[in-house]
mmCIF file of C-alpha atoms in Angstrom:
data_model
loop_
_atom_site.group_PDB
_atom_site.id
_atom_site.type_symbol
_atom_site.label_atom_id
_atom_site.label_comp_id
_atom_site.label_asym_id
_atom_site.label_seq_id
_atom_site.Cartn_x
_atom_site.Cartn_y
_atom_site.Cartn_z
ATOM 1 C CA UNK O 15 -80.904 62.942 -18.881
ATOM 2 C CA UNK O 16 -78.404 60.661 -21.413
ATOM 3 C CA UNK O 17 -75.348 62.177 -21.551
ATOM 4 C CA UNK O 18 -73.553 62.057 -25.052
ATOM 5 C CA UNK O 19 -70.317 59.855 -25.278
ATOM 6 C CA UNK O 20 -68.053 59.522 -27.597
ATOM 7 C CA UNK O 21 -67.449 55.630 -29.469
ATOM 8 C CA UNK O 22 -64.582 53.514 -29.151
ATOM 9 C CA UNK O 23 -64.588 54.537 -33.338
ATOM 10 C CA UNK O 24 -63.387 57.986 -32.651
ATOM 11 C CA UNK O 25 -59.708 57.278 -33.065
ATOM 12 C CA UNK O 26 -60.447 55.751 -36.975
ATOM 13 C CA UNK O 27 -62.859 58.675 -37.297
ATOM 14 C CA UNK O 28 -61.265 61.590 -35.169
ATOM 15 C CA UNK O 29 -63.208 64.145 -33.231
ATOM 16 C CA UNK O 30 -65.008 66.590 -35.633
ATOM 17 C CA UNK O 31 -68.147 64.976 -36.173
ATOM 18 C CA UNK O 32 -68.842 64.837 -32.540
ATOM 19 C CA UNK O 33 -70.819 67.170 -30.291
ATOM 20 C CA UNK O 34 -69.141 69.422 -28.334
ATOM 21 C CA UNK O 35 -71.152 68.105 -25.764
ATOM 22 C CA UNK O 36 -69.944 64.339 -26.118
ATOM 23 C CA UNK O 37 -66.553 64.958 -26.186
ATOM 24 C CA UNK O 38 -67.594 67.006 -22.821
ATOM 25 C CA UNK O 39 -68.964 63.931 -21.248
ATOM 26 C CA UNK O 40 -66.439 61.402 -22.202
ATOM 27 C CA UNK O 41 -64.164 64.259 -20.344
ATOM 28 C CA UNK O 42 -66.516 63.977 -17.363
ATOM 29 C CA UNK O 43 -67.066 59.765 -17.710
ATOM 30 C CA UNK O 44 -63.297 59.202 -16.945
ATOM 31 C CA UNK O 45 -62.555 61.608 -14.760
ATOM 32 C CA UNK O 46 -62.527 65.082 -16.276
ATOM 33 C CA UNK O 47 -65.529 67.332 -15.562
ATOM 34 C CA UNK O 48 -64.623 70.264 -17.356
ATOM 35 C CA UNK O 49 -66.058 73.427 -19.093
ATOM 36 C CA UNK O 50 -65.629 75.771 -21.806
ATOM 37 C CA UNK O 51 -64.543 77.994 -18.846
ATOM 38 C CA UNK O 52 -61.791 75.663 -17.186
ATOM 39 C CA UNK O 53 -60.991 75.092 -20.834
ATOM 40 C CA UNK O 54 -60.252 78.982 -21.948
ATOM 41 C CA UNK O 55 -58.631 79.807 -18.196
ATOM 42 C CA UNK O 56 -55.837 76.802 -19.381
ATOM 43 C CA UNK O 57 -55.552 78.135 -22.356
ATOM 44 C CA UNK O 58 -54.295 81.359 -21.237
ATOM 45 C CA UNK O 59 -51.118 79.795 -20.057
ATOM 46 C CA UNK O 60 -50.670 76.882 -22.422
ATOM 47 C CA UNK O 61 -51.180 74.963 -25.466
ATOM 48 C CA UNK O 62 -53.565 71.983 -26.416
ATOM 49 C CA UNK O 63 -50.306 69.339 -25.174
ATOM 50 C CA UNK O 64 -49.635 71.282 -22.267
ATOM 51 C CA UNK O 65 -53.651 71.244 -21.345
ATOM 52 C CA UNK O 66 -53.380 67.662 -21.638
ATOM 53 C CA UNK O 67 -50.509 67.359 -19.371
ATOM 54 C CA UNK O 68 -52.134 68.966 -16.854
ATOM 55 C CA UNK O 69 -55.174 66.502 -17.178
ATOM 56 C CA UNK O 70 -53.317 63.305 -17.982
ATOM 57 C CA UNK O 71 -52.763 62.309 -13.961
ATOM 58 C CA UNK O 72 -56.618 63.040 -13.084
ATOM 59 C CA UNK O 73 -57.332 60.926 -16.752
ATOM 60 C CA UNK O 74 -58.687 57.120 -16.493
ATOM 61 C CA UNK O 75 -59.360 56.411 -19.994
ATOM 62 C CA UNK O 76 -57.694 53.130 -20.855
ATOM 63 C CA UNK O 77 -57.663 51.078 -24.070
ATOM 64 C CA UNK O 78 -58.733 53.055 -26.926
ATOM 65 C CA UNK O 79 -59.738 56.108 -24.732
ATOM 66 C CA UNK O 80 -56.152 56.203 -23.019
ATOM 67 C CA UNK O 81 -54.708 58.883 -26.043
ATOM 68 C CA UNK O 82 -58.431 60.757 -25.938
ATOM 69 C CA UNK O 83 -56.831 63.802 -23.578
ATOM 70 C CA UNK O 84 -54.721 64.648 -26.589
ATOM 71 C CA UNK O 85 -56.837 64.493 -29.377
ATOM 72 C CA UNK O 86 -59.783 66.169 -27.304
ATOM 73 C CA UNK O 87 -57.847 68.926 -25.915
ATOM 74 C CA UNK O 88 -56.813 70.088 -29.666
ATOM 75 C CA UNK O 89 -60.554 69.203 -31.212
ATOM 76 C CA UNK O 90 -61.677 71.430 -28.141
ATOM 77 C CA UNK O 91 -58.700 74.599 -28.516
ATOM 78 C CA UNK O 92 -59.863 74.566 -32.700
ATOM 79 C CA UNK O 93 -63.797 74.851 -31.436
ATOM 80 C CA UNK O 94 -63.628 77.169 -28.896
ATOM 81 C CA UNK O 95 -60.312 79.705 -29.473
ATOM 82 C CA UNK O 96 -60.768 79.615 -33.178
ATOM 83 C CA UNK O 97 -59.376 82.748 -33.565
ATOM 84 C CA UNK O 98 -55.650 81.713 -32.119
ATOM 85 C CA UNK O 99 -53.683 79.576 -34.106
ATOM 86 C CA UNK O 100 -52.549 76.454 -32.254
ATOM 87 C CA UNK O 101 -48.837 74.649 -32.344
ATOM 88 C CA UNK O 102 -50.073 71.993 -34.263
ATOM 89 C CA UNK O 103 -50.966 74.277 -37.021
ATOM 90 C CA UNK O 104 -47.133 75.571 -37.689
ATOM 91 C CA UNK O 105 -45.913 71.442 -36.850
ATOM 92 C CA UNK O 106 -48.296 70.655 -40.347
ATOM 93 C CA UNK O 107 -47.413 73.641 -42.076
ATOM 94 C CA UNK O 108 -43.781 73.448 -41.504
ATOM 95 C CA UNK O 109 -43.966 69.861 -42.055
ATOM 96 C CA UNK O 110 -46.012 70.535 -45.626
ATOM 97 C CA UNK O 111 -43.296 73.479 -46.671
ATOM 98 C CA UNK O 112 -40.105 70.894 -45.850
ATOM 99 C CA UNK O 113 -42.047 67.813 -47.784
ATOM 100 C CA UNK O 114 -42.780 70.644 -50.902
ATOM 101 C CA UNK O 115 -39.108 71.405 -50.732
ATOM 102 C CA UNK O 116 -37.287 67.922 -50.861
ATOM 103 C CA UNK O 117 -39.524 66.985 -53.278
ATOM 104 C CA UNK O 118 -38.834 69.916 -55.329
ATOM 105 C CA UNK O 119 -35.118 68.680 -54.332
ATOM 106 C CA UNK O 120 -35.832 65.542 -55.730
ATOM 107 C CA UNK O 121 -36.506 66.716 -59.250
ATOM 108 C CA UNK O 122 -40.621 66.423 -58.429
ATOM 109 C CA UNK O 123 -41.273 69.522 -60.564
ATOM 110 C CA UNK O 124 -44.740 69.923 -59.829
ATOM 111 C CA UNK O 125 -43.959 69.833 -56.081
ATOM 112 C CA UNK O 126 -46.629 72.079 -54.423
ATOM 113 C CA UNK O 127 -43.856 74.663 -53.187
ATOM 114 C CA UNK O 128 -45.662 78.069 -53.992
ATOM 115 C CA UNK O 129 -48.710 77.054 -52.194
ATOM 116 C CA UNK O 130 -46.582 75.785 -49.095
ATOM 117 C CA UNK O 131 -44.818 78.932 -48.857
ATOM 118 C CA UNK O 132 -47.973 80.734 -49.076
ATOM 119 C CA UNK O 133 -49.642 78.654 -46.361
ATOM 120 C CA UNK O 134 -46.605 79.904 -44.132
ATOM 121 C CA UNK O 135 -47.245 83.028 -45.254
ATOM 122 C CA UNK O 136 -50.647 83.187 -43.989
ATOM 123 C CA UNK O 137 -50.161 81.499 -40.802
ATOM 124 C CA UNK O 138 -46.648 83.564 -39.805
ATOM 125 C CA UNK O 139 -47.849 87.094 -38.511
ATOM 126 C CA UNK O 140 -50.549 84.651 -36.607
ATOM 127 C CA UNK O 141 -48.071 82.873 -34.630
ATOM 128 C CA UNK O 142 -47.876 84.734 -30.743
ATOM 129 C CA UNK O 143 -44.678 86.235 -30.154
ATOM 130 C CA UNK O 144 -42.666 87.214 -26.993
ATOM 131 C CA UNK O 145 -41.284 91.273 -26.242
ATOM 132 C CA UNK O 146 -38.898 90.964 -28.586
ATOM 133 C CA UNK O 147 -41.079 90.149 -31.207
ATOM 134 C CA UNK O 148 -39.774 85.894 -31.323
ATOM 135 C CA UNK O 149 -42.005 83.465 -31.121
ATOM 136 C CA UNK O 150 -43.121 82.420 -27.781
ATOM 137 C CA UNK O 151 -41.261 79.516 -26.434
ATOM 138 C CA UNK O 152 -43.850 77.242 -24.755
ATOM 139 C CA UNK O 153 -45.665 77.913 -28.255
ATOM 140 C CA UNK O 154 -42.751 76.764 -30.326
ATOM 141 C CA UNK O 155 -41.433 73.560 -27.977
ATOM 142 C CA UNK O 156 -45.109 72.295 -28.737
ATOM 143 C CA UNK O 157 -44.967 72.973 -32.435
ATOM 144 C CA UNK O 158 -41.713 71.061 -32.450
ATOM 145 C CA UNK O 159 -41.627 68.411 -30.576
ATOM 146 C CA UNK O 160 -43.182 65.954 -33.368
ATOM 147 C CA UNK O 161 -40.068 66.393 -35.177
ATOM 148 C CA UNK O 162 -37.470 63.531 -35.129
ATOM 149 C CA UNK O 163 -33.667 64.115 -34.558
ATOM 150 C CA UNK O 164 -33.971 63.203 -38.513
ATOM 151 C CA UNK O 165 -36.069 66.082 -39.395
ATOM 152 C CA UNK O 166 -34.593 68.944 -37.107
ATOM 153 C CA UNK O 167 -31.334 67.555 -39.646
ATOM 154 C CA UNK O 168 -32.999 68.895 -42.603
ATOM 155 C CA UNK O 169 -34.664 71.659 -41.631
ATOM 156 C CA UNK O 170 -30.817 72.904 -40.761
ATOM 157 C CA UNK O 171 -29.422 72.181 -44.085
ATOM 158 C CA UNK O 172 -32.481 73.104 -46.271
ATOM 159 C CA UNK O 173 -31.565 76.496 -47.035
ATOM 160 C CA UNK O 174 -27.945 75.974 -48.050
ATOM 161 C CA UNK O 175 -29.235 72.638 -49.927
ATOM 162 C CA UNK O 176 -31.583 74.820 -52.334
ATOM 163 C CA UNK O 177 -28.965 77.348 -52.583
ATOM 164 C CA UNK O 178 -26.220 74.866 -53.999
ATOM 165 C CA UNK O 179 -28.922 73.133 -55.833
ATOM 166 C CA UNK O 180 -29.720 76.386 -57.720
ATOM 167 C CA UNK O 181 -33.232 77.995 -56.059
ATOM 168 C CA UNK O 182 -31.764 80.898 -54.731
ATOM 169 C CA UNK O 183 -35.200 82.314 -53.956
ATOM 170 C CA UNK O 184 -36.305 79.430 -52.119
ATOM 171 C CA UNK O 185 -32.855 79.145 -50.253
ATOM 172 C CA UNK O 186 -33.779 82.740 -49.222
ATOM 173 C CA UNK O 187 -37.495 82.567 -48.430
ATOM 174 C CA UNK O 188 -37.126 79.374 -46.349
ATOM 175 C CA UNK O 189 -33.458 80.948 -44.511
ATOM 176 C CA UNK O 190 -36.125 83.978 -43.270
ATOM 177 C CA UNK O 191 -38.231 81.419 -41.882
ATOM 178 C CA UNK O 192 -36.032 79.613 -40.017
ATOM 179 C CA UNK O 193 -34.192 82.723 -38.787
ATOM 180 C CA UNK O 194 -37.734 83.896 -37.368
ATOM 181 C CA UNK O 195 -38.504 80.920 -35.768
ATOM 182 C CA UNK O 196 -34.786 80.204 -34.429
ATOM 183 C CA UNK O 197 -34.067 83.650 -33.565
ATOM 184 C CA UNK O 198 -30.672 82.900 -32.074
ATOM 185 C CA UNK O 199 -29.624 81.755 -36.274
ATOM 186 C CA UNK O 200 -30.473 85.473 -37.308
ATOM 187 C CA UNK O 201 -28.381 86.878 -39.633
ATOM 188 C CA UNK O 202 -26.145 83.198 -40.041
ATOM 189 C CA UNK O 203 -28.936 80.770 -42.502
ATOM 190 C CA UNK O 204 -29.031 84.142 -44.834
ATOM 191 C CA UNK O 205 -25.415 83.910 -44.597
ATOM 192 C CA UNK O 206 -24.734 80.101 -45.375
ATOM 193 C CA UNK O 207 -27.376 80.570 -48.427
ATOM 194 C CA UNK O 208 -25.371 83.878 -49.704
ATOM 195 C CA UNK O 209 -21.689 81.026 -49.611
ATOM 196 C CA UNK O 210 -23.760 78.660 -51.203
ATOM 197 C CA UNK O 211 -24.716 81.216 -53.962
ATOM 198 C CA UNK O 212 -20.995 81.592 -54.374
ATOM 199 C CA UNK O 213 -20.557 84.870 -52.493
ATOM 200 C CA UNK O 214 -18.209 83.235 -49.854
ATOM 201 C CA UNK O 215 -16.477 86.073 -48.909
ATOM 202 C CA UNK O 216 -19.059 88.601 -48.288
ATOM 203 C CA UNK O 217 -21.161 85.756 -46.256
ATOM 204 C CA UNK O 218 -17.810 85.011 -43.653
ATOM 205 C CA UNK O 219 -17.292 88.780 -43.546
ATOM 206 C CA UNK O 220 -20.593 88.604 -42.935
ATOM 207 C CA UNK O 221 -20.863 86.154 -40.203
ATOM 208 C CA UNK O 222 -17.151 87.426 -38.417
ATOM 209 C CA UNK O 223 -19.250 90.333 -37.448
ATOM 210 C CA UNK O 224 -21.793 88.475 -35.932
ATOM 211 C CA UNK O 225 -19.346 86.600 -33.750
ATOM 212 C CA UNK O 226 -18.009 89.893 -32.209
ATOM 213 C CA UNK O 227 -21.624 91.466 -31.631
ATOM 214 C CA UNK O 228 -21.562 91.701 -27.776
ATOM 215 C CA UNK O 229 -25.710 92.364 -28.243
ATOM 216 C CA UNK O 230 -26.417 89.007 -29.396
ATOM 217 C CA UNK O 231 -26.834 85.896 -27.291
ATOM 218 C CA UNK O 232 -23.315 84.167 -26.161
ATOM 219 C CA UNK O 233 -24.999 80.565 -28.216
ATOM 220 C CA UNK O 234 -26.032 83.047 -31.292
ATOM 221 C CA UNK O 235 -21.935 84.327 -31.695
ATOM 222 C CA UNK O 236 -20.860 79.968 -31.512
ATOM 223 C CA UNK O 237 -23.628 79.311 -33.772
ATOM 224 C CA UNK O 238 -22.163 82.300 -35.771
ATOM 225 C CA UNK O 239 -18.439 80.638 -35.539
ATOM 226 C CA UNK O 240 -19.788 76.969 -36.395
ATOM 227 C CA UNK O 241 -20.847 78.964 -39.807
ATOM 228 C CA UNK O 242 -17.227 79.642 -39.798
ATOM 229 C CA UNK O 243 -15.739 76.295 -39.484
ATOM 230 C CA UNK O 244 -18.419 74.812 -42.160
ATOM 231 C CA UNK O 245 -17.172 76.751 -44.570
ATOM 232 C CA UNK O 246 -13.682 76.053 -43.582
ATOM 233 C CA UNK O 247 -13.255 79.696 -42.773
ATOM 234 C CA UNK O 248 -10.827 78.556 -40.264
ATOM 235 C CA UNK O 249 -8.980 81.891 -39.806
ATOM 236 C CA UNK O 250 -11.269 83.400 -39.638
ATOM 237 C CA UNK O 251 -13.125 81.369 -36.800
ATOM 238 C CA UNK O 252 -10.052 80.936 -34.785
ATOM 239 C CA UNK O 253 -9.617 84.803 -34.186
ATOM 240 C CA UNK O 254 -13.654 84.656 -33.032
ATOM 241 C CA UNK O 255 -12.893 81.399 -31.191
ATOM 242 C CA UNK O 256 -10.648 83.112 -29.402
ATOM 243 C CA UNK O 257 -11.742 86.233 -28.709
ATOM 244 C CA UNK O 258 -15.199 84.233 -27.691
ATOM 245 C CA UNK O 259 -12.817 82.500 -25.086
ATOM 246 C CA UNK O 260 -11.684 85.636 -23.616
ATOM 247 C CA UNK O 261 -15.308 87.371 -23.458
ATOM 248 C CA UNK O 262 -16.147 84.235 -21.771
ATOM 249 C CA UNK O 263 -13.750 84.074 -19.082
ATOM 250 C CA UNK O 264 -13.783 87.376 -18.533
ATOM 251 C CA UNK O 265 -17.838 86.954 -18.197
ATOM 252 C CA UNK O 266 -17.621 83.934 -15.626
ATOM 253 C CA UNK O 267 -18.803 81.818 -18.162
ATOM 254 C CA UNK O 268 -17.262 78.507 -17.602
ATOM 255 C CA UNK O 269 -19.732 76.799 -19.354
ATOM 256 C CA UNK O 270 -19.867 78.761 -22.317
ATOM 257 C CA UNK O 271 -15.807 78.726 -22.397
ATOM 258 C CA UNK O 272 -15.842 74.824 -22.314
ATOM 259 C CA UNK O 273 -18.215 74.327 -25.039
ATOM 260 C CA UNK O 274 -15.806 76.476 -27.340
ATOM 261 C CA UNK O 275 -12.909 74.156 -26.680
ATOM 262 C CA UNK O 276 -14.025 71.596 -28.735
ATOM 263 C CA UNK O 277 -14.799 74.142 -31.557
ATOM 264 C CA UNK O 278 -11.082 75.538 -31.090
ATOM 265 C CA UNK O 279 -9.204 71.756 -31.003
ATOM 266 C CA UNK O 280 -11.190 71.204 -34.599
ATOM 267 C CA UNK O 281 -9.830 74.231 -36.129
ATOM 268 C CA UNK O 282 -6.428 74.159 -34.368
ATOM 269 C CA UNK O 283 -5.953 70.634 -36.153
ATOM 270 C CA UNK O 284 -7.393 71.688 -39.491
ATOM 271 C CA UNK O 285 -5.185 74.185 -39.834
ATOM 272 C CA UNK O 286 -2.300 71.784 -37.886
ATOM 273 C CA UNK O 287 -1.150 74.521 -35.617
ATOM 274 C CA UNK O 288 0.689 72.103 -32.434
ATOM 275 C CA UNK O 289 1.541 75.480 -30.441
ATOM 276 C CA UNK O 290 -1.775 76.593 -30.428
ATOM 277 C CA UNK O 291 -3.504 72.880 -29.680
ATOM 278 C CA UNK O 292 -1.150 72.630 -26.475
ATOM 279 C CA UNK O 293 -1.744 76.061 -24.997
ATOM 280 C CA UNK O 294 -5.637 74.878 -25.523
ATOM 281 C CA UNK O 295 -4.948 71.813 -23.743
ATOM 282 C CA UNK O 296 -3.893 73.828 -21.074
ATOM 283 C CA UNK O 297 -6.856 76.243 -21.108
ATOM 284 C CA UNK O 298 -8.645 73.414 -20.840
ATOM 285 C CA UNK O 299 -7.334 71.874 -17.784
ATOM 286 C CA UNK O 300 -7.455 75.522 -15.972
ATOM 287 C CA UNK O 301 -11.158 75.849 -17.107
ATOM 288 C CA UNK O 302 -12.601 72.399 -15.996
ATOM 289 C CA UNK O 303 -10.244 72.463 -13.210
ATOM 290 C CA UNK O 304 -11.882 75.830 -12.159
ATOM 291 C CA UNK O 305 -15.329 74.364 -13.474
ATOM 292 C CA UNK O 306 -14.526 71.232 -10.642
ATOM 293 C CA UNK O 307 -13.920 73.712 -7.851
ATOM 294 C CA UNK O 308 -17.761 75.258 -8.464
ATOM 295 C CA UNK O 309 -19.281 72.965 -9.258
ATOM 296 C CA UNK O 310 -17.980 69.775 -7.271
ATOM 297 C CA UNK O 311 -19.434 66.555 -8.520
ATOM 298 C CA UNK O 312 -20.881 67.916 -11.935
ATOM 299 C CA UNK O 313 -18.507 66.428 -14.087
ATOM 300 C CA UNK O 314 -18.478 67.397 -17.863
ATOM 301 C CA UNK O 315 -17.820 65.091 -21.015
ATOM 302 C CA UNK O 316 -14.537 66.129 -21.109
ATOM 303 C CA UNK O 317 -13.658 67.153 -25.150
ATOM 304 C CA UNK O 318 -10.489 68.436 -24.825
ATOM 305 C CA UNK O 319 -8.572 65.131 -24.256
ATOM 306 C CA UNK O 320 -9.606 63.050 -26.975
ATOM 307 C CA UNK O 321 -5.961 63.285 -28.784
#
């Protein structure tokens, strides 16, 4: 019996005009003899990267078959689980919506925004969510992890960009998107759009009561006071600073106590109040020097002493 191979062309050609049963027997040639049933049993716990992680140390493709685990295990998950959208879908439609946008941002007028936004649409109530109705993490590291450091950078500031840059509606579409997929920024892009828009009072209101709301995650109430100190708010987000710092120790949090110093020493010096810095020096020392005594030998970057 000749078992079907795939060519050393595939990676100029990709995988869709193979058989299913070539791609199958390049899988078996180097090491891999699998079947739509190892395949689906995977896929019950992970996603086409994570499948291939799992193969890559049994894998002995070299040259141009040494990349074939990836490609095959995402040519496989779009033959056989049709019906469940993959993390490689939302990477190209997120990509699509933020390359509509800055060209839009650009002054491309014909930039293919209402279609991208549509395409997200479509693909959103698709996307496999956890109890609380977020999307599930192991799905969304995957989807993400083709971004640069360069990307993740606009896809923070896009929202507040289109606001100042006068597509409110945009600003406001693409905020809900990124508050669904970053759960933990719910409630603060809609509020950095709204300042943008010129409603700066009504937005730090806004985001001061999402600093004190005990039901939200201790990072979601700093990422709520770094909304604060962008907008120079800096009353405002040395009250939550501070009241953060108390919930904190009070909570055993060392970790999340330390991580507001930092935040603190910026406003403290913004709005040049020299009592306030020193007693924060000294909060300092008394947290890391507790932080020392439980964890010995885990020593932070230390923030607080860059005077």
């Amino acid at each position: 019996m000749s078992t079907q191979r795939v060519d050393k062309a595939w990676q100029q050609k990709g995988l869709k005009e193979y058989s299913t049963e070539a791609l199958l027997g390049t899988l078996g040639h180097y090491g891999l003899p699998i079947n739509e049933e190892d395949f689906r049993k995977l896929s019950e716990g992970t996603y086409p990267l994570g499948i291939a992680q799992q193969w890559k140390p049994k894998w002995k493709g070299t040259g141009p078959f040494k990349d074939f685990v990836v490609a095959v295990a995402v040519e496989l998950w779009r033959r056989w689980l049709p019906d469940r959208v993959a993390p490689y879908e939302l990477t190209d439609t997120l990509a699509g919506l933020m390359n509509a946008l800055l060209r839009l941002l650009n002054g491309i007028t014909d930039a293919p925004v209402a279609a991208a936004f549509e395409r997200m649409g479509t693909l959103r109530p698709r996307i496999p969510v956890d109890d609380k109705g977020s999307p599930q993490e192991r799905f969304m590291q995957e989807a993400l992890a083709p971004f640069t450091e360069k990307d993740a950078e606009v896809f923070d500031s896009l929202a507040e960009t289109l606001a100042r840059s006068g597509h409110p509606d945009h600003a406001e579409a693409f905020a809900d998107i990124e508050e669904f997929f970053i759960p933990d920024r719910k409630g603060i892009s809609k509020s950095m759009v709204r300042a943008a828009r010129g409603e700066k009072d009504p937005a730090i209101d806004d985001l001061v009561k999402l600093t004190s709301d005990t039901s939200r995650s201790p990072i979601s109430r700093i990422l709520a006071m770094d909304g604060l100190i962008h907008l120079q708010a800096h009353g405002q987000a040395a009250a939550a600073g501070r009241q953060l710092l108390e919930w904190a120790e009070s909570a055993k949090d060392l970790h999340l106590a330390l991580d507001l110093v930092p935040r603190l020493e910026h406003v403290y010096k913004a709005q040049n109040d020299q009592l306030a810095l020193l007693d924060l020096v000294r909060t300092a020392e008394r947290l890391e020097a507790e932080h020392d005594r439980i964890h010995p030998g885990h020593r932070r970057h230390r923030h607080a002493h860059q005077h």
